[in-house]
PDB file of C-alpha atoms and ligand atoms in Angstrom:
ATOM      1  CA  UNK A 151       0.000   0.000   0.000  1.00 96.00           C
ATOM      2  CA  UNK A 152       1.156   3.452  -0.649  1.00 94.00           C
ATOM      3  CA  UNK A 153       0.405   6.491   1.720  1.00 96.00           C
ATOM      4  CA  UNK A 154       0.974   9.905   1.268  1.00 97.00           C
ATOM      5  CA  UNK A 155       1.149  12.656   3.396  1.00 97.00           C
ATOM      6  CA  UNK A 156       2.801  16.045   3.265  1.00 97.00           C
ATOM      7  CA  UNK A 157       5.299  17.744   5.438  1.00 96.00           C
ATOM      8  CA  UNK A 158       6.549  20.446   7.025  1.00 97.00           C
ATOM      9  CA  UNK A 159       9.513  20.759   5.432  1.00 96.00           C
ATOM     10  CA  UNK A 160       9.813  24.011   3.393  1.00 97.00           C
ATOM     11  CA  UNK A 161      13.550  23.605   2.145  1.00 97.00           C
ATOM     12  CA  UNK A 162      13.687  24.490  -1.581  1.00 97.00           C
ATOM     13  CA  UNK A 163      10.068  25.908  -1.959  1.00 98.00           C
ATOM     14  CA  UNK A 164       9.061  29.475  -3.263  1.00 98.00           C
ATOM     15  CA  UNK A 165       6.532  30.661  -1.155  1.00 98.00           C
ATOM     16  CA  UNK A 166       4.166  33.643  -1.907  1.00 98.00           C
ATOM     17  CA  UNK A 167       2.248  35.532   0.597  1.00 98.00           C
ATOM     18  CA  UNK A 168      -0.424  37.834  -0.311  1.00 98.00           C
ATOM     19  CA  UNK A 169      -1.839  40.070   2.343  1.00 98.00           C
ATOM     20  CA  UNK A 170      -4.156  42.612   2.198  1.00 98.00           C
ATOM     21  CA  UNK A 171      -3.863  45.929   3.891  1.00 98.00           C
ATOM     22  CA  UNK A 172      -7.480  46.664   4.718  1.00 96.00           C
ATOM     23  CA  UNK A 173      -7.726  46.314   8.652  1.00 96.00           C
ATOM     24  CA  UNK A 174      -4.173  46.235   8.326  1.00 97.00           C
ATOM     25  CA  UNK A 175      -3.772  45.807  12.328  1.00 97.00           C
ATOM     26  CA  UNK A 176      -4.965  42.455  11.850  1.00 97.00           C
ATOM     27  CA  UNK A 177      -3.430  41.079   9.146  1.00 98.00           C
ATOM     28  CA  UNK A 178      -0.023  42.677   9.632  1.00 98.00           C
ATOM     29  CA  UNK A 179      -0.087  40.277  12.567  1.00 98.00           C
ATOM     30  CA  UNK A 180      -1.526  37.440  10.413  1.00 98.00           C
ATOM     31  CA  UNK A 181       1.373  38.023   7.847  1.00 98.00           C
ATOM     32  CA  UNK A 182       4.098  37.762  11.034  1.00 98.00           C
ATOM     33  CA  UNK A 183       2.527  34.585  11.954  1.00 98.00           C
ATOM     34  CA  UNK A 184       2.813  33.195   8.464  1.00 98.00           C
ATOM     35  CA  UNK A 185       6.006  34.285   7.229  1.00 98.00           C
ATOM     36  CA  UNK A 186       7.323  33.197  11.221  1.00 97.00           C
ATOM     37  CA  UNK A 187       6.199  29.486  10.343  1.00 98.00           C
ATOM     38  CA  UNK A 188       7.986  29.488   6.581  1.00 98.00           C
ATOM     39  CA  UNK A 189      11.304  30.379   8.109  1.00 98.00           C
ATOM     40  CA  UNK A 190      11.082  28.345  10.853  1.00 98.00           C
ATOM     41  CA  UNK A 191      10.189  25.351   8.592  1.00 98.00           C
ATOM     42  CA  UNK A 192      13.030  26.146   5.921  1.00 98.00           C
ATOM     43  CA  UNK A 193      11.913  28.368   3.688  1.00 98.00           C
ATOM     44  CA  UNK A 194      14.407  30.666   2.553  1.00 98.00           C
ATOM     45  CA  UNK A 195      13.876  34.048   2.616  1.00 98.00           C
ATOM     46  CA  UNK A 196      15.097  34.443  -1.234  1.00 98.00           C
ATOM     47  CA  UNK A 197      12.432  32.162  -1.639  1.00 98.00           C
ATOM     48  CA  UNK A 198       9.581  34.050  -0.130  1.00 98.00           C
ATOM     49  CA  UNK A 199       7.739  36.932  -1.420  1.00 98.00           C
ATOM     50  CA  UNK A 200       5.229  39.171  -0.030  1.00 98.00           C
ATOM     51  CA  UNK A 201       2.479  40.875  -2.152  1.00 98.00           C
ATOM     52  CA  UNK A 202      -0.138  43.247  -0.513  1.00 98.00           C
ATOM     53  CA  UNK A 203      -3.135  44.145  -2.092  1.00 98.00           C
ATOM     54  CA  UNK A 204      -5.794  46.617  -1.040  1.00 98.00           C
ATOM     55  CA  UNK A 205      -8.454  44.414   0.858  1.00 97.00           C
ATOM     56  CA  UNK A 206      -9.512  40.734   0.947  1.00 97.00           C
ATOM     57  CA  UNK A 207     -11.795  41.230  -3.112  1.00 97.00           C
ATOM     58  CA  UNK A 208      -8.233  41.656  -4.202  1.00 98.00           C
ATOM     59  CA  UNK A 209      -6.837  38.697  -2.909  1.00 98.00           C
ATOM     60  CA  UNK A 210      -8.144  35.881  -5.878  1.00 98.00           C
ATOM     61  CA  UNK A 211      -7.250  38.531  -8.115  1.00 98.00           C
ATOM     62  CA  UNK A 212      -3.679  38.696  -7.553  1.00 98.00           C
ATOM     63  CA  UNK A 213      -3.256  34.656  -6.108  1.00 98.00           C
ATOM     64  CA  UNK A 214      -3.973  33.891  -9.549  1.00 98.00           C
ATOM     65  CA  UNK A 215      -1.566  36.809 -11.383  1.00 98.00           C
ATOM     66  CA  UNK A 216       1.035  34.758  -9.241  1.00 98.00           C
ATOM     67  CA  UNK A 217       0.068  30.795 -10.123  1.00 98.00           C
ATOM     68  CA  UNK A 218       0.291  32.673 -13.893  1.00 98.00           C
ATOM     69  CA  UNK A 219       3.128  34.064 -13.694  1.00 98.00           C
ATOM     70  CA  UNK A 220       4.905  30.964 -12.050  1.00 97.00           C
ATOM     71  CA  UNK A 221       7.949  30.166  -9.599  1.00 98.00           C
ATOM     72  CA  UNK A 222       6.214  29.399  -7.026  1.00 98.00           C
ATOM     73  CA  UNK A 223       5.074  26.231  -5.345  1.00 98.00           C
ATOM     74  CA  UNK A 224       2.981  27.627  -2.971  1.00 98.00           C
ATOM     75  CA  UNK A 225       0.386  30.508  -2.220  1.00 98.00           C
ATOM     76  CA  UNK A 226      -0.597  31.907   1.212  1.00 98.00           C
ATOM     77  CA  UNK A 227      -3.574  34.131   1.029  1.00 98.00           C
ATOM     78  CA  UNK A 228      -4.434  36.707   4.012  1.00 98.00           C
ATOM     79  CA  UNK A 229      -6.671  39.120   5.229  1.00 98.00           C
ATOM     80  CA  UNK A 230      -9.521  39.763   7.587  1.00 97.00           C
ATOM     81  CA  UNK A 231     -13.059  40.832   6.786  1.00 96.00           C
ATOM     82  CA  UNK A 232     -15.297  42.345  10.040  1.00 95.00           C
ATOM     83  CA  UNK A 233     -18.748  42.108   9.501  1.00 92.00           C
ATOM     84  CA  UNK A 234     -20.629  45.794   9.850  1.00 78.00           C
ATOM     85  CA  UNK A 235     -23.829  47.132   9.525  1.00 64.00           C
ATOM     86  CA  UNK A 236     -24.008  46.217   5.517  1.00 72.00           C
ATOM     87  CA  UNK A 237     -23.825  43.530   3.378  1.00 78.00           C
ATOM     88  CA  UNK A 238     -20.594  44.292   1.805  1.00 86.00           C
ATOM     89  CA  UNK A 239     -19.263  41.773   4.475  1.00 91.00           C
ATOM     90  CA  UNK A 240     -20.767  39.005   2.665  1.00 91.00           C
ATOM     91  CA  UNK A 241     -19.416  40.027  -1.039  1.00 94.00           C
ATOM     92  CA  UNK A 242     -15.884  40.557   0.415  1.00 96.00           C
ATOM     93  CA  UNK A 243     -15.794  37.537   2.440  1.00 96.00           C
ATOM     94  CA  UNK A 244     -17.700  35.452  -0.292  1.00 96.00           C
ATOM     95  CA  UNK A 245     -15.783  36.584  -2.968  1.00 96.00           C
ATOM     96  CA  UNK A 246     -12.772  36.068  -1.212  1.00 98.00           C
ATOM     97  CA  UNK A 247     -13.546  32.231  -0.016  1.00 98.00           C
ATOM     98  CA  UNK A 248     -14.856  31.480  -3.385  1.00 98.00           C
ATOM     99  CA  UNK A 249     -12.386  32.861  -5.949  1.00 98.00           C
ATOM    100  CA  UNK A 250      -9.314  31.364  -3.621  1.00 98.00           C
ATOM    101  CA  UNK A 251     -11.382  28.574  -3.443  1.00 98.00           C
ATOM    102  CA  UNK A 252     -11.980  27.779  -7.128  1.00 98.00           C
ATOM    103  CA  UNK A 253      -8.254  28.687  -7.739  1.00 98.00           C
ATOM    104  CA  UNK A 254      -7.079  25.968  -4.944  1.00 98.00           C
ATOM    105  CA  UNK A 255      -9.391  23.246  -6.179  1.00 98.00           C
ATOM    106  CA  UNK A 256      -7.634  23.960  -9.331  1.00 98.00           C
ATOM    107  CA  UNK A 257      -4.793  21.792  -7.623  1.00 97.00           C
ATOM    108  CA  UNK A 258      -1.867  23.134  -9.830  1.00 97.00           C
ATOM    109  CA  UNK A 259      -0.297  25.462  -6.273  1.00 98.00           C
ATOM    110  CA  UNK A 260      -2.098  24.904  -3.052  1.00 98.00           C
ATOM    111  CA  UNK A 261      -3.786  27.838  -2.113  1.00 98.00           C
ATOM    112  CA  UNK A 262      -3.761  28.677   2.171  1.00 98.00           C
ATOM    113  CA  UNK A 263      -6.868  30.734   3.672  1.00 98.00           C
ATOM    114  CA  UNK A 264      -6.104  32.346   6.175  1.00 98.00           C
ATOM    115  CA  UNK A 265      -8.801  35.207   5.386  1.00 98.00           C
ATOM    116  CA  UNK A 266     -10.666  35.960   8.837  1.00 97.00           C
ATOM    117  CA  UNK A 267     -14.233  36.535   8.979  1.00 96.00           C
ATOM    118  CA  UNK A 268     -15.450  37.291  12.185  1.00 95.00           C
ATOM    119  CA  UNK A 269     -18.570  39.289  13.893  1.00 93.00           C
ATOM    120  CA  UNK A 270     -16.104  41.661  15.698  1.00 93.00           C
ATOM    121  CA  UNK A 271     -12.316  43.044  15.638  1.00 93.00           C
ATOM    122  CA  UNK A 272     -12.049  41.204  19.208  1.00 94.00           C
ATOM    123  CA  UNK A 273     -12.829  37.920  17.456  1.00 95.00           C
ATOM    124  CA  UNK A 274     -10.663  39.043  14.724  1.00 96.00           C
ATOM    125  CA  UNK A 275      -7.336  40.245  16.999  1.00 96.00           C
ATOM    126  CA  UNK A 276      -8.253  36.428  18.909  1.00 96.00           C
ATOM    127  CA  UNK A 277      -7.360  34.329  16.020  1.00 96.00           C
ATOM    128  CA  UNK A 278      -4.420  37.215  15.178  1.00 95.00           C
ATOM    129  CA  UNK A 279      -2.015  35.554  17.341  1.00 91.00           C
ATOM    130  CA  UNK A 280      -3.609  36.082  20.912  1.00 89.00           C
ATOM    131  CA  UNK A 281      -6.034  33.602  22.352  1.00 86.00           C
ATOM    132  CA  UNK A 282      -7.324  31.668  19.240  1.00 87.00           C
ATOM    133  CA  UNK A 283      -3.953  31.588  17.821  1.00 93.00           C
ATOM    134  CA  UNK A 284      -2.522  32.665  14.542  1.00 97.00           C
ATOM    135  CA  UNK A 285      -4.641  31.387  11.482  1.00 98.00           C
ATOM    136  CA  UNK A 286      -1.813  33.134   9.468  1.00 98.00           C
ATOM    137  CA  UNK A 287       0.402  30.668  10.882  1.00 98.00           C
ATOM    138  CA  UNK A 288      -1.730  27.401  10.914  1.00 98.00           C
ATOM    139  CA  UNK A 289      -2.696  28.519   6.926  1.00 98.00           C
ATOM    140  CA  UNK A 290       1.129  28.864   6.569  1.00 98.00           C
ATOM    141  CA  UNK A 291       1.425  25.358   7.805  1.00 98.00           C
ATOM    142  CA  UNK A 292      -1.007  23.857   6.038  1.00 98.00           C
ATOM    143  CA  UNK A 293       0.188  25.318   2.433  1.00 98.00           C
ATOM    144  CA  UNK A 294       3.374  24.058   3.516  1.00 98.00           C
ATOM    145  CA  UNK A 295       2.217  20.124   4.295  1.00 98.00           C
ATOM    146  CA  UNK A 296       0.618  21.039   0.626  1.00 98.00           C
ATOM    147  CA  UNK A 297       2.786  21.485  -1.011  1.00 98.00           C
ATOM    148  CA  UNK A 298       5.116  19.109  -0.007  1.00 98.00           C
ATOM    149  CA  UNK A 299       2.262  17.044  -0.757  1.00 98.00           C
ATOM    150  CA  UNK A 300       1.763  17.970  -4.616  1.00 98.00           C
ATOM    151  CA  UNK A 301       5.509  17.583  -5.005  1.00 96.00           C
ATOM    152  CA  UNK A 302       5.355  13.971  -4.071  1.00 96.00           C
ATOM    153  CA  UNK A 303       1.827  13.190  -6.406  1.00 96.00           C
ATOM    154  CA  UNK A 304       3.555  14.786  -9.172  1.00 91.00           C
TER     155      UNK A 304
HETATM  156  N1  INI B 561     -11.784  44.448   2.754  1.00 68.59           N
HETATM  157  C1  INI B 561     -11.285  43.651   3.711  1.00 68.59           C
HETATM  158  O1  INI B 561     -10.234  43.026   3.495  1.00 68.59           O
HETATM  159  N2  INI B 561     -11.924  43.519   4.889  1.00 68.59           N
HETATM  160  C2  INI B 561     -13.099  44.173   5.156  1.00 68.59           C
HETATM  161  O2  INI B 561     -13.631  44.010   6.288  1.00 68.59           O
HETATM  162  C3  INI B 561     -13.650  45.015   4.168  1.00 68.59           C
HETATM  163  N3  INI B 561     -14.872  45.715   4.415  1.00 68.59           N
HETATM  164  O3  INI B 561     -15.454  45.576   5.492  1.00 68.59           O
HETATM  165  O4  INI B 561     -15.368  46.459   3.577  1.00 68.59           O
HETATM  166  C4  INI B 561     -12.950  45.145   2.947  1.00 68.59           C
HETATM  167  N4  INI B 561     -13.412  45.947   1.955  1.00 68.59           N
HETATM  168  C5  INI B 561     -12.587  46.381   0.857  1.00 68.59           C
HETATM  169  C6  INI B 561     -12.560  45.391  -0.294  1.00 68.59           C
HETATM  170  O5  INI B 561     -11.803  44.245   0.039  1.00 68.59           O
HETATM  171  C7  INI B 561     -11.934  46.007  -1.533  1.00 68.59           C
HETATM  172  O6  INI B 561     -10.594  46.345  -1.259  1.00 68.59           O
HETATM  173  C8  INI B 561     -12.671  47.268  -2.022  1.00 68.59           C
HETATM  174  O7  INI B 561     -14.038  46.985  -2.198  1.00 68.59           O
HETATM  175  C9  INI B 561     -12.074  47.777  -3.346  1.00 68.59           C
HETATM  176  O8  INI B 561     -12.195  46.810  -4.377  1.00 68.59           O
END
């Protein structure tokens, strides 16, 4: 029987992180978390780049530019939507989820979420590397196991 599994081993892989800047509190902390966890695991830091876009509609947008453009083996996407008295929280966040989404099921470069979508910014600064941990880190992390992943299946 054969088994695969992926690891956290980042050595050789080019790692992109896109971030966007809107609640920038946030995700500057989500982006520490992440790029904390590719280091740690071997990426190199000629290996990593970091691309920030305006807010979390952007992020699909440029993820894909990237996979296009190639050289890398894995995408990290973050950001952090806050829902607020109008709907625009559910075509950012939507958007968001579903065009990463799509692009990751595409299954060429894994594709990390670590977008945020939470009632409040106390939720929010929670899973920003307080009490709920990092989910820039754990998305890190899981691109990572990934793409070590697709390496071995290809
Ligand atoms: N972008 C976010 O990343 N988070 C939000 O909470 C948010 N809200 O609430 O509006 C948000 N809006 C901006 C959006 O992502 C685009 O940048 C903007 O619509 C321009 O295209």
């Amino acid at each position: 029987m054969k088994e695969f599994e992926g690891r956290l081993d980042g050595t050789g892989l080019r790692v992109a992180v896109v971030v966007a800047r809107f609640n920038e509190m946030i995700t500057d902390q989500l982006l520490a978390g992440a790029v904390d966890c590719l280091v740690r695991h071997g990426v190199s830091r000629d290996d990593l780049e970091v691309i920030r876009v305006p807010g979390a509609w952007e992020l699909p947008g440029a993820c894909s530019r990237v996979r296009a453009r190639g050289g890398v083996d894995a995408i990290v996407a973050l950001g952090c939507v806050i829902r607020g008295a109008t709907p625009h929280f559910d075509y950012v966040a939507g958007e968001a989820a579903a065009g990463l989404g799509a692009l990751n099921r595409q299954g060429e470069v894994p594709v990390g979420f670590g977008v945020l979508t939470t009632d409040t910014l106390e939720q929010a600064l929670g899973r920003a590397g307080t009490k709920a941990g990092n989910k820039g880190r754990e998305a890190a992390e899981a691109t990572l196991e990934m793409a070590t992943l697709y390496r071995d299946l290809s």
